[in-house]
Short mmCIF file of C-alpha atoms and ligand atoms in Angstrom, two decimals:
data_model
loop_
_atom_site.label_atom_id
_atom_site.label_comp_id
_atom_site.label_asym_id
_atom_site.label_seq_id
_atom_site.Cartn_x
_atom_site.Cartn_y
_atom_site.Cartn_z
CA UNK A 27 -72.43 13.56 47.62
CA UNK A 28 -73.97 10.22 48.52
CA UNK A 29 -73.83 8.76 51.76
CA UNK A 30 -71.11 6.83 52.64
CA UNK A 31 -70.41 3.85 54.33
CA UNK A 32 -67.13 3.71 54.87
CA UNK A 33 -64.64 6.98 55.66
CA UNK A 34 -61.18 7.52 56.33
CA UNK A 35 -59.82 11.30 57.44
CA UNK A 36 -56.39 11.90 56.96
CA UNK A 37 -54.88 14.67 58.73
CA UNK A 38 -51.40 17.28 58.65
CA UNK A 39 -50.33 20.04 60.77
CA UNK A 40 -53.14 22.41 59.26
CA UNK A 41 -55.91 21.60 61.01
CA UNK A 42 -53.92 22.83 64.23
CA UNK A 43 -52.29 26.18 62.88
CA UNK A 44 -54.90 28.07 64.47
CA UNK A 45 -54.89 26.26 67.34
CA UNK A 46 -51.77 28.29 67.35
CA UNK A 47 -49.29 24.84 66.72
CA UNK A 48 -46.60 25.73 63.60
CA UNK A 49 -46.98 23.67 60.29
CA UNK A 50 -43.89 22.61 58.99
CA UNK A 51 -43.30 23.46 55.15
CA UNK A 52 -45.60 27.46 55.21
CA UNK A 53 -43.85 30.13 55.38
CA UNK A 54 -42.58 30.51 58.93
CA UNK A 55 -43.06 26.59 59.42
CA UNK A 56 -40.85 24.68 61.68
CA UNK A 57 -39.19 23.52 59.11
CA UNK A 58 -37.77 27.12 57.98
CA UNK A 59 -36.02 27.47 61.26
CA UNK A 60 -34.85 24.23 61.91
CA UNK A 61 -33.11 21.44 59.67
CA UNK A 62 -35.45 18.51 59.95
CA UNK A 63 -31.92 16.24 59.55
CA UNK A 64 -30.76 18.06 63.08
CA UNK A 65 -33.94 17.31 65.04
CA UNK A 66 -36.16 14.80 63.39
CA UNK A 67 -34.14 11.91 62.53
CA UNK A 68 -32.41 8.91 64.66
CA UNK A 69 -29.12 10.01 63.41
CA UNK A 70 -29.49 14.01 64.58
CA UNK A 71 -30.85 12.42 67.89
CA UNK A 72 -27.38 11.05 68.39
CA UNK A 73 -24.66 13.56 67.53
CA UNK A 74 -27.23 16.06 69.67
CA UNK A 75 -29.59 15.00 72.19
CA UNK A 76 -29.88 18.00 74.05
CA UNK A 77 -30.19 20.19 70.44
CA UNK A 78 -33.26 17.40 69.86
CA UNK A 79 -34.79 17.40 73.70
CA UNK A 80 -34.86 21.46 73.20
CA UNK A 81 -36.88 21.53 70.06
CA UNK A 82 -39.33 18.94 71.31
CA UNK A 83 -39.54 20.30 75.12
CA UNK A 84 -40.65 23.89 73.45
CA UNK A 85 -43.03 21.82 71.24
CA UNK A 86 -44.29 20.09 74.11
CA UNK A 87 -44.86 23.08 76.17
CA UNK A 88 -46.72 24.66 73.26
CA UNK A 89 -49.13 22.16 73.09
CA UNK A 90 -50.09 21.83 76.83
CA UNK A 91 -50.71 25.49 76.33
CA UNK A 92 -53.24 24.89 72.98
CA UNK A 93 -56.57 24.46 72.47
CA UNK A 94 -58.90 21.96 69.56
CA UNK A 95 -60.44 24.29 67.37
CA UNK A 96 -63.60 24.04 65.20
CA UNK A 97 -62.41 22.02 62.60
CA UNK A 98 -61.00 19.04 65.86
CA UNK A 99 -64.40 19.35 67.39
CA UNK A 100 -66.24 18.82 63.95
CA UNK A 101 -64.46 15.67 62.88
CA UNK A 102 -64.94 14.36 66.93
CA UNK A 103 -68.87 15.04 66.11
CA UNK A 104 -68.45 13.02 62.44
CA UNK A 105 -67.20 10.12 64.49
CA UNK A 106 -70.30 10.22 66.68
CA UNK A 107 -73.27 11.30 64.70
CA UNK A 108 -71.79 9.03 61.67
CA UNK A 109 -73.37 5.49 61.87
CA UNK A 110 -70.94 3.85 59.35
CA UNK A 111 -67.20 2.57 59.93
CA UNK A 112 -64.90 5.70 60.68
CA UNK A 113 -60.90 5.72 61.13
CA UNK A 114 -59.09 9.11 61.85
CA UNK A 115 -56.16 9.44 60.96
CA UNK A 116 -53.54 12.14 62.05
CA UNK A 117 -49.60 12.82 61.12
CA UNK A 118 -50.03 15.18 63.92
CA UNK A 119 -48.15 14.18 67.07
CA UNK A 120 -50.60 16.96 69.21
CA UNK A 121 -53.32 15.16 71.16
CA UNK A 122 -56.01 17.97 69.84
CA UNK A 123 -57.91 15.44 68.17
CA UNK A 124 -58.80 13.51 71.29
CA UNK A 125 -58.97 16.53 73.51
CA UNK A 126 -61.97 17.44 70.84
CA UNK A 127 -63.54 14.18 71.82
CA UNK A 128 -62.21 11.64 68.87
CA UNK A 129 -61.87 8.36 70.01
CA UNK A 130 -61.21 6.31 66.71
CA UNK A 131 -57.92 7.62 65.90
CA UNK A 132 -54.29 6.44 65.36
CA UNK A 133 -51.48 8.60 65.53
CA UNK A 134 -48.98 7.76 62.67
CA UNK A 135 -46.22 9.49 63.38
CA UNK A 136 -46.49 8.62 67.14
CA UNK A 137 -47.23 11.43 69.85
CA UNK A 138 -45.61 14.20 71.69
CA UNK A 139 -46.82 13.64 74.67
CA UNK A 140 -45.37 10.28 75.42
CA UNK A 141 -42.07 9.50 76.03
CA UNK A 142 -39.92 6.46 74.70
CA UNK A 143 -37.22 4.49 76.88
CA UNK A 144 -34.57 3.23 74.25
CA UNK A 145 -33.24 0.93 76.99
CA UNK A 146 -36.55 -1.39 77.48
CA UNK A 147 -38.67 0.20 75.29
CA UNK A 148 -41.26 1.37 77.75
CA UNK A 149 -43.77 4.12 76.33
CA UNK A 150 -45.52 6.42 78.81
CA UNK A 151 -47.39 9.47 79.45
CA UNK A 152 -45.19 12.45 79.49
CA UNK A 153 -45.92 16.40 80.10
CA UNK A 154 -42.89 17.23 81.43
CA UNK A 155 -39.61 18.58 79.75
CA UNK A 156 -37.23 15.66 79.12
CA UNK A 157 -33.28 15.91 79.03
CA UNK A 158 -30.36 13.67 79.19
CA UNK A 159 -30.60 13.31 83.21
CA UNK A 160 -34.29 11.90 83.07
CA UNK A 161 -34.36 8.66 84.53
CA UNK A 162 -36.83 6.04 82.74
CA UNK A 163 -39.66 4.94 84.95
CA UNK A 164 -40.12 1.72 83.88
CA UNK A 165 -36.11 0.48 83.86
CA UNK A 166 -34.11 3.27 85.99
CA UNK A 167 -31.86 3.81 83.23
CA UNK A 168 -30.99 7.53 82.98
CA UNK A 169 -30.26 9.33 79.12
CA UNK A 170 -32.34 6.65 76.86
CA UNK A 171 -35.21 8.41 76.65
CA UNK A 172 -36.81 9.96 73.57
CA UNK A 173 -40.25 11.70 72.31
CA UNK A 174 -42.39 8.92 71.00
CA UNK A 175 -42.74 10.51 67.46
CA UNK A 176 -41.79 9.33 64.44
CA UNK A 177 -38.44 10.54 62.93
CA UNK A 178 -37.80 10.76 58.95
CA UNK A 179 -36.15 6.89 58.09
CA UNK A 180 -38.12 5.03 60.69
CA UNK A 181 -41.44 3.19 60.30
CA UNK A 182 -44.46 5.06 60.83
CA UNK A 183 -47.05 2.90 63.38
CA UNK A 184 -50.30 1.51 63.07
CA UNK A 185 -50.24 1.48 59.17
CA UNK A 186 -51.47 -2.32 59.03
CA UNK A 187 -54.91 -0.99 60.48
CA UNK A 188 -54.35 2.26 57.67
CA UNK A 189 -53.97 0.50 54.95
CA UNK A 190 -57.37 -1.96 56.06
CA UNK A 191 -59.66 0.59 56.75
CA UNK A 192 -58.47 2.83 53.17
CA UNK A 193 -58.89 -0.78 51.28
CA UNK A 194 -62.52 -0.79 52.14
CA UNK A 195 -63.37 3.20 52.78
CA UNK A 196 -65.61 4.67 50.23
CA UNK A 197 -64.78 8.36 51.32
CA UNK A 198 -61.17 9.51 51.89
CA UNK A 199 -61.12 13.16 53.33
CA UNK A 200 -57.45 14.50 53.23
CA UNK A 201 -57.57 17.63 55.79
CA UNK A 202 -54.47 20.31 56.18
CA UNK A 203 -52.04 18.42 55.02
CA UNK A 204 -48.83 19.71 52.43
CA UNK A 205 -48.53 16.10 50.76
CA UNK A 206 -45.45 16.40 50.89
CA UNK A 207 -44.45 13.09 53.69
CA UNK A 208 -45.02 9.39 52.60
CA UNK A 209 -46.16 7.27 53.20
CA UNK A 210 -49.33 9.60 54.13
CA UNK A 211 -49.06 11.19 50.52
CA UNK A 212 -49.38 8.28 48.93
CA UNK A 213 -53.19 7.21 50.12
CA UNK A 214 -55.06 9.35 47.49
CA UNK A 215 -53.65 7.51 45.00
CA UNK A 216 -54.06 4.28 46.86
CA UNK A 217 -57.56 4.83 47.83
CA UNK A 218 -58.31 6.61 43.50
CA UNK A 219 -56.68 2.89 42.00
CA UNK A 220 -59.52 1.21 43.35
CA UNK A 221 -61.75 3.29 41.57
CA UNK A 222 -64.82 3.46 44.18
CA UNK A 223 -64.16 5.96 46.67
CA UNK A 224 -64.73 9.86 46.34
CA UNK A 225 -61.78 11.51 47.71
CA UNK A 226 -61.60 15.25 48.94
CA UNK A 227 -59.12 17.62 49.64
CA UNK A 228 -59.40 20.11 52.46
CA UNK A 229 -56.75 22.62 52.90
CA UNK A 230 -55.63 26.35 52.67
CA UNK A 231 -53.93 25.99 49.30
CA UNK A 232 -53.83 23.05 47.04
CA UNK A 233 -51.19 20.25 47.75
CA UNK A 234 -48.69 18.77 46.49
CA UNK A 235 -50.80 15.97 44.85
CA UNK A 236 -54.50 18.18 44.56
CA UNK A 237 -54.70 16.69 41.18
CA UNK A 238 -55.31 13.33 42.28
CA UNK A 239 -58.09 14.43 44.80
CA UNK A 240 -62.20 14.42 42.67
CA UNK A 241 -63.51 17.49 44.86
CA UNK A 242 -61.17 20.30 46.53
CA UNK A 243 -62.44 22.62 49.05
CA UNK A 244 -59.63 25.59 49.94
CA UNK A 245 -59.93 27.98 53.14
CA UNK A 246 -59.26 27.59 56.99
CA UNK A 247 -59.55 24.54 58.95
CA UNK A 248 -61.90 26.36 61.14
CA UNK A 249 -64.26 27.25 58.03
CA UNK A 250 -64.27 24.37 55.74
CA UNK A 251 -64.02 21.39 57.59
CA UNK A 252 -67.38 22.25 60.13
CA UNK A 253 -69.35 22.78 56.64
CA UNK A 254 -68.03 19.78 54.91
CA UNK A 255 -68.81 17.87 57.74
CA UNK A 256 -72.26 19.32 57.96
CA UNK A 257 -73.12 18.44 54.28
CA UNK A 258 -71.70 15.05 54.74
CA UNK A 259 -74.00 14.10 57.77
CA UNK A 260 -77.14 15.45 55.76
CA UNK A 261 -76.49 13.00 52.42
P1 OAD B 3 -46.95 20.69 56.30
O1 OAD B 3 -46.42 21.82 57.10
O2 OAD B 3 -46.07 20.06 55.29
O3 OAD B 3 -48.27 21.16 55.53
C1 OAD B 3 -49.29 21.85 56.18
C2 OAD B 3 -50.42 22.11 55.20
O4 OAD B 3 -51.48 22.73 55.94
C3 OAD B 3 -50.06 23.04 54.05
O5 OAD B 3 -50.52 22.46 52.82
C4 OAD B 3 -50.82 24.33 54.35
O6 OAD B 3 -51.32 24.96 53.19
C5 OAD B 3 -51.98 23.81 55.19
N1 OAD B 3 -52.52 24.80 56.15
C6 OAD B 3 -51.86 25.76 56.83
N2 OAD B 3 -52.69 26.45 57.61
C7 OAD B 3 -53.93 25.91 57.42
C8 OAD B 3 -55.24 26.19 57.94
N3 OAD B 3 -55.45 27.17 58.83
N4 OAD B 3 -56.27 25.44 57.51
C9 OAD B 3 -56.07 24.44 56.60
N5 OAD B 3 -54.88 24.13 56.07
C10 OAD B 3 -53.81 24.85 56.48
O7 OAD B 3 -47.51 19.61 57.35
P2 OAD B 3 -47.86 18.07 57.12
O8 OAD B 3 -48.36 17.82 55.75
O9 OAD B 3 -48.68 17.63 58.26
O10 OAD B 3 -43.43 14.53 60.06
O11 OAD B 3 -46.43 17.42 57.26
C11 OAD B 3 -46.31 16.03 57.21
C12 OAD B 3 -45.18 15.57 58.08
O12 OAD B 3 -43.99 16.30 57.76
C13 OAD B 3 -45.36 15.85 59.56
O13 OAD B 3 -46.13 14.87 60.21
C14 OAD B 3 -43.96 15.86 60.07
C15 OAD B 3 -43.36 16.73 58.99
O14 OAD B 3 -42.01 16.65 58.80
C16 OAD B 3 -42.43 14.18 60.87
O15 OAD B 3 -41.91 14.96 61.65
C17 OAD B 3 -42.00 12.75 60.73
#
């Protein structure tokens, strides 16, 4: 591999399984036990709040509870031992990434541990359970608050700074993710129509789009991410 310049690191719930956080789509994933149209859209939110606050408070709890593993720490020490432009970025609504030490990172599909006011739109820090008596900080209104994630039909954030930083990466790393969500599926082949980037897949079993990806590397998060990394700091 030659040295890049340029890199952009996707990630998807794998690279926290054993950090002990479910994936969605494996066998036993979150989405096995719960219908994503109950608790992760704006329209399950509203026929049943408390059904929605339940799923995320147990999420929540899980997390405060959870530790970065290998693979977290190794992409924090990319960031810092890499002297070129660097952009994480995560699906994952955990805050394992930053508790690794990344600091160039955007969350796509938000984060668990802030809360959203739909009343005045407020986001803040939240580690707390949240139910339909919370009162919102910011505005006083009580039962308009919601995770600040990113439920199936509403926009992702950030993806103006995404789609800059895969327009000009020359490596695209696509870590533990089922390829399975859009837009986040869709970079490989954004990033391959260019035509200049290599692009890698990390990930226990190949993905949904694999075939798209010019070097696959399958195993545990833990394994293959801290040796990837290592060979990419010594090109
Ligand atoms: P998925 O659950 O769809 O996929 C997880 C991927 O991680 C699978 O391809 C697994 O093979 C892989 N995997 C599992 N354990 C692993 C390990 N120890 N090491 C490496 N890989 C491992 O999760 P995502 O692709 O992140 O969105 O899902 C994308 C989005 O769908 C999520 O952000 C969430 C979900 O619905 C929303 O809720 C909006």
């Amino acid at each position: 591999m030659t040295r890049p310049k340029s890199i952009v690191v996707l990630t998807g719930a794998g690279i926290s399984a054993e950090s002990g956080l479910g994936t969605f789509r494996d066998k036993d994933g979150l989405w096995t036990k719960y219908d994503l149209n109950d608790v992760a859209t704006p329209e399950g939110f509203a026929r049943n709040p408390v059904l929605v606050h339940d799923f995320y408070n147990a999420r929540r709890r899980n997390l405060v509870e959870a530790m970065p593993n290998a693979a977290h720490v190794a992409l924090a020490d990319l960031e810092q031992r890499f002297d070129g432009d660097f952009l994480l970025v995560t699906q994952n609504v955990d805050d394992l990434h930053e508790r690794a030490g990344s600091r160039k990172l955007l969350h796509m599909h938000g984060e668990l541990l802030k809360i959203r006011c739909e009343a005045c739109d407020a986001v803040r820090a939240w580690r707390e359970d949240l139910d339909l008596a919370t009162t919102c900080p910011a505005c006083a209104t009580t039962g308009r608050l919601r995770p600040h994630v990113v439920w199936f039909g509403e926009m992702p954030l950030y993806m103006e700074a995404v789609y800059d930083a895969l327009a000009l990466c020359d490596l695209f790393v696509s870590i533990g993710t089922s390829g399975q969500v859009y837009p986040a599926a869709g970079f490989v082949a954004d990033v391959r129509r260019r035509g200049i980037a290599h692009t890698v897949e990390l990930n226990l079993d190949p993905s949904d789009g694999f075939s798209l990806f010019a070097e696959k590397i399958y195993g545990p998060a833990t394994e293959v991410v801290p040796t990837f990394v290592e060979r990419l700091l010594k090109s």
